[in-house]
Amino acid sequence: MDQTIIVGMYQFVGFHLTKYLLEHGNDVIGIDWELNEEKELEIGRNANFSFQKPSSLSDMNVSNEKTIYISWYDFNKRRSVFSVEETEEILLALHSWSMLPNENRPAVVLLYPLGVESQQILTIVEQAEWMKVVYLPTIYGPGQSEESAFEVSIQKKSRSEIEKALACEYKNDAIFIDDLLASLPQITTLNERIITVKSKQENQWSLCAQLVFHQELLEGLRGNSEIDSKHQTFVFEIENHTTPEEGIALQVQHGNH
């Protein structure tokens, strides 16, 4: 049976992706360094789901029937809990998979945030020509990382905390999590190796920002739809079925529970 392995399955994008695949009848193996009992209760009883420790990554029995998502997008949003040791475990696994014959190698998809530069990751992208890289703008919705600017503001943190989060925020675009997931299966089957995801509608981040930040913070924060030239090899436009008003309302509702 085809299997999907999700590295970072208890994080924001990783967890939503896990639930999405399970709801569509997929067999999913989840891997994470953080255990989350609440999320485990939500999906742990699904017969198609199993959890494995990160230490098993390099030795995992993989094949061309498996698809592996590495949600580095989430890890960058949760820098405080993603250590050098954890990074090394992923790098060792990537090296292990690179040694497999092409016909036996799993399909590996690295989800990576726009606006974050890492020489280590850039080197991996350049060397691992067998791996697909999907660059993501700001992804928002219920369960967004606590360090993300929208969530920090929704939780009414201090102005200094909001400004700190904004300094790390990608402000040119935002996509609601469900809209991303609806397109991700198509994105990962494209022939292109490096893909940048973009909203079809314009000003999505700015429209979201107007709903969560005080007016005085909005000055100078307006993003644009420009994509850096190094991310223009192939751009996949996602239809924004969820409006910023609907998406932010769902995120606020989730935070109030």
PDB file of N, CA, C and O in Angstrom, residues 6-19 30-36 39 43 51 54 70-82 86 90 111 142-147 177:
ATOM      1  N   ILE A   6       5.045  11.892   7.209  1.00  0.00           N
ATOM      2  CA  ILE A   6       5.049  13.332   7.451  1.00  0.00           C
ATOM      3  C   ILE A   6       5.981  13.639   8.609  1.00  0.00           C
ATOM      4  O   ILE A   6       5.729  13.240   9.754  1.00  0.00           O
ATOM      5  N   VAL A   7       7.062  14.322   8.312  1.00  0.00           N
ATOM      6  CA  VAL A   7       8.029  14.727   9.334  1.00  0.00           C
ATOM      7  C   VAL A   7       7.607  16.104   9.847  1.00  0.00           C
ATOM      8  O   VAL A   7       7.613  17.087   9.106  1.00  0.00           O
ATOM      9  N   GLY A   8       7.220  16.137  11.111  1.00  0.00           N
ATOM     10  CA  GLY A   8       6.669  17.350  11.694  1.00  0.00           C
ATOM     11  C   GLY A   8       5.157  17.293  11.763  1.00  0.00           C
ATOM     12  O   GLY A   8       4.473  18.297  11.612  1.00  0.00           O
ATOM     13  N   MET A   9       4.614  16.109  12.046  1.00  0.00           N
ATOM     14  CA  MET A   9       3.163  15.907  11.934  1.00  0.00           C
ATOM     15  C   MET A   9       2.375  16.545  13.073  1.00  0.00           C
ATOM     16  O   MET A   9       1.171  16.705  12.959  1.00  0.00           O
ATOM     17  N   TYR A  10       3.023  16.920  14.176  1.00  0.00           N
ATOM     18  CA  TYR A  10       2.299  17.582  15.259  1.00  0.00           C
ATOM     19  C   TYR A  10       2.366  19.100  15.149  1.00  0.00           C
ATOM     20  O   TYR A  10       1.843  19.806  16.007  1.00  0.00           O
ATOM     21  N   GLN A  11       3.030  19.612  14.112  1.00  0.00           N
ATOM     22  CA  GLN A  11       3.126  21.051  13.910  1.00  0.00           C
ATOM     23  C   GLN A  11       1.899  21.537  13.134  1.00  0.00           C
ATOM     24  O   GLN A  11       0.992  20.768  12.818  1.00  0.00           O
ATOM     25  N   PHE A  12       1.887  22.808  12.783  1.00  0.00           N
ATOM     26  CA  PHE A  12       0.707  23.414  12.167  1.00  0.00           C
ATOM     27  C   PHE A  12       0.384  22.820  10.798  1.00  0.00           C
ATOM     28  O   PHE A  12      -0.623  22.119  10.617  1.00  0.00           O
ATOM     29  N   VAL A  13       1.223  23.062   9.806  1.00  0.00           N
ATOM     30  CA  VAL A  13       0.974  22.539   8.464  1.00  0.00           C
ATOM     31  C   VAL A  13       1.017  21.021   8.477  1.00  0.00           C
ATOM     32  O   VAL A  13       0.173  20.350   7.866  1.00  0.00           O
ATOM     33  N   GLY A  14       1.992  20.454   9.193  1.00  0.00           N
ATOM     34  CA  GLY A  14       2.126  19.004   9.235  1.00  0.00           C
ATOM     35  C   GLY A  14       0.897  18.311   9.798  1.00  0.00           C
ATOM     36  O   GLY A  14       0.464  17.274   9.283  1.00  0.00           O
ATOM     37  N   PHE A  15       0.297  18.872  10.847  1.00  0.00           N
ATOM     38  CA  PHE A  15      -0.866  18.249  11.457  1.00  0.00           C
ATOM     39  C   PHE A  15      -2.091  18.363  10.556  1.00  0.00           C
ATOM     40  O   PHE A  15      -2.848  17.395  10.394  1.00  0.00           O
ATOM     41  N   HIS A  16      -2.294  19.526   9.965  1.00  0.00           N
ATOM     42  CA  HIS A  16      -3.423  19.678   9.040  1.00  0.00           C
ATOM     43  C   HIS A  16      -3.260  18.742   7.845  1.00  0.00           C
ATOM     44  O   HIS A  16      -4.242  18.165   7.361  1.00  0.00           O
ATOM     45  N   LEU A  17      -2.029  18.592   7.360  1.00  0.00           N
ATOM     46  CA  LEU A  17      -1.773  17.683   6.238  1.00  0.00           C
ATOM     47  C   LEU A  17      -2.049  16.237   6.648  1.00  0.00           C
ATOM     48  O   LEU A  17      -2.640  15.467   5.876  1.00  0.00           O
ATOM     49  N   THR A  18      -1.647  15.869   7.865  1.00  0.00           N
ATOM     50  CA  THR A  18      -1.913  14.520   8.359  1.00  0.00           C
ATOM     51  C   THR A  18      -3.414  14.244   8.390  1.00  0.00           C
ATOM     52  O   THR A  18      -3.891  13.201   7.910  1.00  0.00           O
ATOM     53  N   LYS A  19      -4.176  15.164   8.964  1.00  0.00           N
ATOM     54  CA  LYS A  19      -5.635  14.989   9.040  1.00  0.00           C
ATOM     55  C   LYS A  19      -6.251  14.922   7.643  1.00  0.00           C
ATOM     56  O   LYS A  19      -7.133  14.097   7.387  1.00  0.00           O
ATOM     57  N   GLY A  30       3.382   9.264  11.038  1.00  0.00           N
ATOM     58  CA  GLY A  30       3.737  10.579  11.554  1.00  0.00           C
ATOM     59  C   GLY A  30       5.020  10.535  12.354  1.00  0.00           C
ATOM     60  O   GLY A  30       5.270   9.591  13.104  1.00  0.00           O
ATOM     61  N   ILE A  31       5.845  11.570  12.160  1.00  0.00           N
ATOM     62  CA  ILE A  31       7.120  11.666  12.877  1.00  0.00           C
ATOM     63  C   ILE A  31       7.245  13.079  13.439  1.00  0.00           C
ATOM     64  O   ILE A  31       6.991  14.060  12.733  1.00  0.00           O
ATOM     65  N   ASP A  32       7.606  13.172  14.717  1.00  0.00           N
ATOM     66  CA  ASP A  32       7.802  14.484  15.323  1.00  0.00           C
ATOM     67  C   ASP A  32       8.667  14.344  16.569  1.00  0.00           C
ATOM     68  O   ASP A  32       8.785  13.253  17.128  1.00  0.00           O
ATOM     69  N   TRP A  33       9.259  15.479  16.979  1.00  0.00           N
ATOM     70  CA  TRP A  33      10.082  15.510  18.174  1.00  0.00           C
ATOM     71  C   TRP A  33       9.264  15.931  19.395  1.00  0.00           C
ATOM     72  O   TRP A  33       9.696  15.795  20.512  1.00  0.00           O
ATOM     73  N   GLU A  34       8.095  16.495  19.145  1.00  0.00           N
ATOM     74  CA  GLU A  34       7.204  16.922  20.218  1.00  0.00           C
ATOM     75  C   GLU A  34       5.978  16.030  20.245  1.00  0.00           C
ATOM     76  O   GLU A  34       5.342  15.844  19.221  1.00  0.00           O
ATOM     77  N   LEU A  35       5.633  15.502  21.395  1.00  0.00           N
ATOM     78  CA  LEU A  35       4.384  14.768  21.516  1.00  0.00           C
ATOM     79  C   LEU A  35       3.283  15.737  21.923  1.00  0.00           C
ATOM     80  O   LEU A  35       3.501  16.636  22.724  1.00  0.00           O
ATOM     81  N   ASN A  36       2.112  15.574  21.348  1.00  0.00           N
ATOM     82  CA  ASN A  36       0.976  16.425  21.659  1.00  0.00           C
ATOM     83  C   ASN A  36      -0.219  15.517  21.934  1.00  0.00           C
ATOM     84  O   ASN A  36      -0.801  14.946  21.012  1.00  0.00           O
ATOM     85  N   LYS A  39      -3.623  16.387  20.177  1.00  0.00           N
ATOM     86  CA  LYS A  39      -3.649  16.049  18.770  1.00  0.00           C
ATOM     87  C   LYS A  39      -3.601  14.534  18.563  1.00  0.00           C
ATOM     88  O   LYS A  39      -4.205  14.012  17.622  1.00  0.00           O
ATOM     89  N   ILE A  43      -6.367  12.056  16.247  1.00  0.00           N
ATOM     90  CA  ILE A  43      -6.121  11.197  15.080  1.00  0.00           C
ATOM     91  C   ILE A  43      -5.553   9.831  15.434  1.00  0.00           C
ATOM     92  O   ILE A  43      -5.499   8.942  14.584  1.00  0.00           O
ATOM     93  N   PHE A  51       2.575   6.277  14.562  1.00  0.00           N
ATOM     94  CA  PHE A  51       3.586   7.262  14.950  1.00  0.00           C
ATOM     95  C   PHE A  51       4.913   6.553  15.161  1.00  0.00           C
ATOM     96  O   PHE A  51       4.971   5.468  15.747  1.00  0.00           O
ATOM     97  N   PRO A  54      11.631  10.057  15.669  1.00  0.00           N
ATOM     98  CA  PRO A  54      12.524  10.630  14.651  1.00  0.00           C
ATOM     99  C   PRO A  54      13.801   9.831  14.449  1.00  0.00           C
ATOM    100  O   PRO A  54      14.381   9.838  13.360  1.00  0.00           O
ATOM    101  N   ILE A  70       8.504  16.743   4.432  1.00  0.00           N
ATOM    102  CA  ILE A  70       9.279  17.314   5.533  1.00  0.00           C
ATOM    103  C   ILE A  70       8.819  18.756   5.710  1.00  0.00           C
ATOM    104  O   ILE A  70       9.087  19.607   4.859  1.00  0.00           O
ATOM    105  N   SER A  71       8.111  19.020   6.799  1.00  0.00           N
ATOM    106  CA  SER A  71       7.530  20.349   6.983  1.00  0.00           C
ATOM    107  C   SER A  71       8.525  21.277   7.669  1.00  0.00           C
ATOM    108  O   SER A  71       8.355  21.659   8.826  1.00  0.00           O
ATOM    109  N   TRP A  72       9.571  21.641   6.935  1.00  0.00           N
ATOM    110  CA  TRP A  72      10.558  22.578   7.458  1.00  0.00           C
ATOM    111  C   TRP A  72       9.932  23.966   7.624  1.00  0.00           C
ATOM    112  O   TRP A  72      10.440  24.796   8.363  1.00  0.00           O
ATOM    113  N   TYR A  73       8.840  24.196   6.949  1.00  0.00           N
ATOM    114  CA  TYR A  73       8.082  25.441   7.159  1.00  0.00           C
ATOM    115  C   TYR A  73       7.724  25.577   8.646  1.00  0.00           C
ATOM    116  O   TYR A  73       7.945  26.625   9.256  1.00  0.00           O
ATOM    117  N   ASP A  74       7.178  24.518   9.228  1.00  0.00           N
ATOM    118  CA  ASP A  74       6.790  24.551  10.633  1.00  0.00           C
ATOM    119  C   ASP A  74       7.988  24.685  11.554  1.00  0.00           C
ATOM    120  O   ASP A  74       7.942  25.414  12.548  1.00  0.00           O
ATOM    121  N   PHE A  75       9.067  23.977  11.242  1.00  0.00           N
ATOM    122  CA  PHE A  75      10.227  24.021  12.113  1.00  0.00           C
ATOM    123  C   PHE A  75      10.821  25.423  12.172  1.00  0.00           C
ATOM    124  O   PHE A  75      11.323  25.859  13.207  1.00  0.00           O
ATOM    125  N   ASN A  76      10.774  26.134  11.063  1.00  0.00           N
ATOM    126  CA  ASN A  76      11.277  27.504  11.064  1.00  0.00           C
ATOM    127  C   ASN A  76      10.383  28.430  11.876  1.00  0.00           C
ATOM    128  O   ASN A  76      10.851  29.417  12.436  1.00  0.00           O
ATOM    129  N   LYS A  77       9.096  28.117  11.912  1.00  0.00           N
ATOM    130  CA  LYS A  77       8.178  28.916  12.717  1.00  0.00           C
ATOM    131  C   LYS A  77       8.315  28.597  14.199  1.00  0.00           C
ATOM    132  O   LYS A  77       7.893  29.384  15.045  1.00  0.00           O
ATOM    133  N   ARG A  78       8.865  27.430  14.530  1.00  0.00           N
ATOM    134  CA  ARG A  78       9.018  27.011  15.925  1.00  0.00           C
ATOM    135  C   ARG A  78      10.503  26.865  16.243  1.00  0.00           C
ATOM    136  O   ARG A  78      10.957  25.844  16.738  1.00  0.00           O
ATOM    137  N   ARG A  79      11.266  27.923  15.977  1.00  0.00           N
ATOM    138  CA  ARG A  79      12.720  27.843  16.149  1.00  0.00           C
ATOM    139  C   ARG A  79      13.117  27.436  17.562  1.00  0.00           C
ATOM    140  O   ARG A  79      14.122  26.792  17.782  1.00  0.00           O
ATOM    141  N   SER A  80      12.307  27.827  18.550  1.00  0.00           N
ATOM    142  CA  SER A  80      12.673  27.568  19.934  1.00  0.00           C
ATOM    143  C   SER A  80      12.678  26.080  20.272  1.00  0.00           C
ATOM    144  O   SER A  80      13.281  25.679  21.265  1.00  0.00           O
ATOM    145  N   VAL A  81      12.011  25.265  19.473  1.00  0.00           N
ATOM    146  CA  VAL A  81      11.936  23.839  19.805  1.00  0.00           C
ATOM    147  C   VAL A  81      12.623  22.968  18.752  1.00  0.00           C
ATOM    148  O   VAL A  81      12.563  21.756  18.823  1.00  0.00           O
ATOM    149  N   PHE A  82      13.284  23.591  17.801  1.00  0.00           N
ATOM    150  CA  PHE A  82      13.924  22.808  16.740  1.00  0.00           C
ATOM    151  C   PHE A  82      15.435  22.955  16.894  1.00  0.00           C
ATOM    152  O   PHE A  82      16.017  23.982  16.571  1.00  0.00           O
ATOM    153  N   GLU A  86      18.067  17.888  16.021  1.00  0.00           N
ATOM    154  CA  GLU A  86      16.908  17.517  15.215  1.00  0.00           C
ATOM    155  C   GLU A  86      17.172  17.789  13.737  1.00  0.00           C
ATOM    156  O   GLU A  86      16.790  16.997  12.866  1.00  0.00           O
ATOM    157  N   ILE A  90      17.333  14.960  10.310  1.00  0.00           N
ATOM    158  CA  ILE A  90      16.718  15.091   8.992  1.00  0.00           C
ATOM    159  C   ILE A  90      17.787  15.042   7.901  1.00  0.00           C
ATOM    160  O   ILE A  90      17.613  14.372   6.871  1.00  0.00           O
ATOM    161  N   LEU A 111       8.728  21.178   2.380  1.00  0.00           N
ATOM    162  CA  LEU A 111       7.908  22.384   2.483  1.00  0.00           C
ATOM    163  C   LEU A 111       8.727  23.428   3.215  1.00  0.00           C
ATOM    164  O   LEU A 111       9.117  23.231   4.375  1.00  0.00           O
ATOM    165  N   PRO A 142      -6.602  27.838  11.821  1.00  0.00           N
ATOM    166  CA  PRO A 142      -6.672  27.263  13.162  1.00  0.00           C
ATOM    167  C   PRO A 142      -5.423  26.467  13.518  1.00  0.00           C
ATOM    168  O   PRO A 142      -4.984  25.623  12.744  1.00  0.00           O
ATOM    169  N   GLY A 143      -4.841  26.778  14.678  1.00  0.00           N
ATOM    170  CA  GLY A 143      -3.658  26.052  15.111  1.00  0.00           C
ATOM    171  C   GLY A 143      -2.362  26.616  14.575  1.00  0.00           C
ATOM    172  O   GLY A 143      -1.313  25.980  14.715  1.00  0.00           O
ATOM    173  N   GLN A 144      -2.395  27.805  13.972  1.00  0.00           N
ATOM    174  CA  GLN A 144      -1.165  28.407  13.465  1.00  0.00           C
ATOM    175  C   GLN A 144      -0.130  28.499  14.594  1.00  0.00           C
ATOM    176  O   GLN A 144      -0.486  28.669  15.765  1.00  0.00           O
ATOM    177  N   SER A 145       1.128  28.399  14.244  1.00  0.00           N
ATOM    178  CA  SER A 145       2.194  28.450  15.232  1.00  0.00           C
ATOM    179  C   SER A 145       2.052  29.659  16.147  1.00  0.00           C
ATOM    180  O   SER A 145       1.718  30.763  15.711  1.00  0.00           O
ATOM    181  N   GLU A 146       2.317  29.453  17.434  1.00  0.00           N
ATOM    182  CA  GLU A 146       2.201  30.518  18.424  1.00  0.00           C
ATOM    183  C   GLU A 146       3.179  31.650  18.162  1.00  0.00           C
ATOM    184  O   GLU A 146       2.981  32.767  18.658  1.00  0.00           O
ATOM    185  N   GLU A 147       4.255  31.384  17.398  1.00  0.00           N
ATOM    186  CA  GLU A 147       5.244  32.413  17.093  1.00  0.00           C
ATOM    187  C   GLU A 147       4.887  33.219  15.848  1.00  0.00           C
ATOM    188  O   GLU A 147       5.562  34.186  15.522  1.00  0.00           O
ATOM    189  N   ILE A 177      -4.895  27.578   5.302  1.00  0.00           N
ATOM    190  CA  ILE A 177      -4.369  26.218   5.308  1.00  0.00           C
ATOM    191  C   ILE A 177      -5.186  25.262   4.445  1.00  0.00           C
ATOM    192  O   ILE A 177      -4.630  24.443   3.706  1.00  0.00           O
TER     193      ILE A 177
END
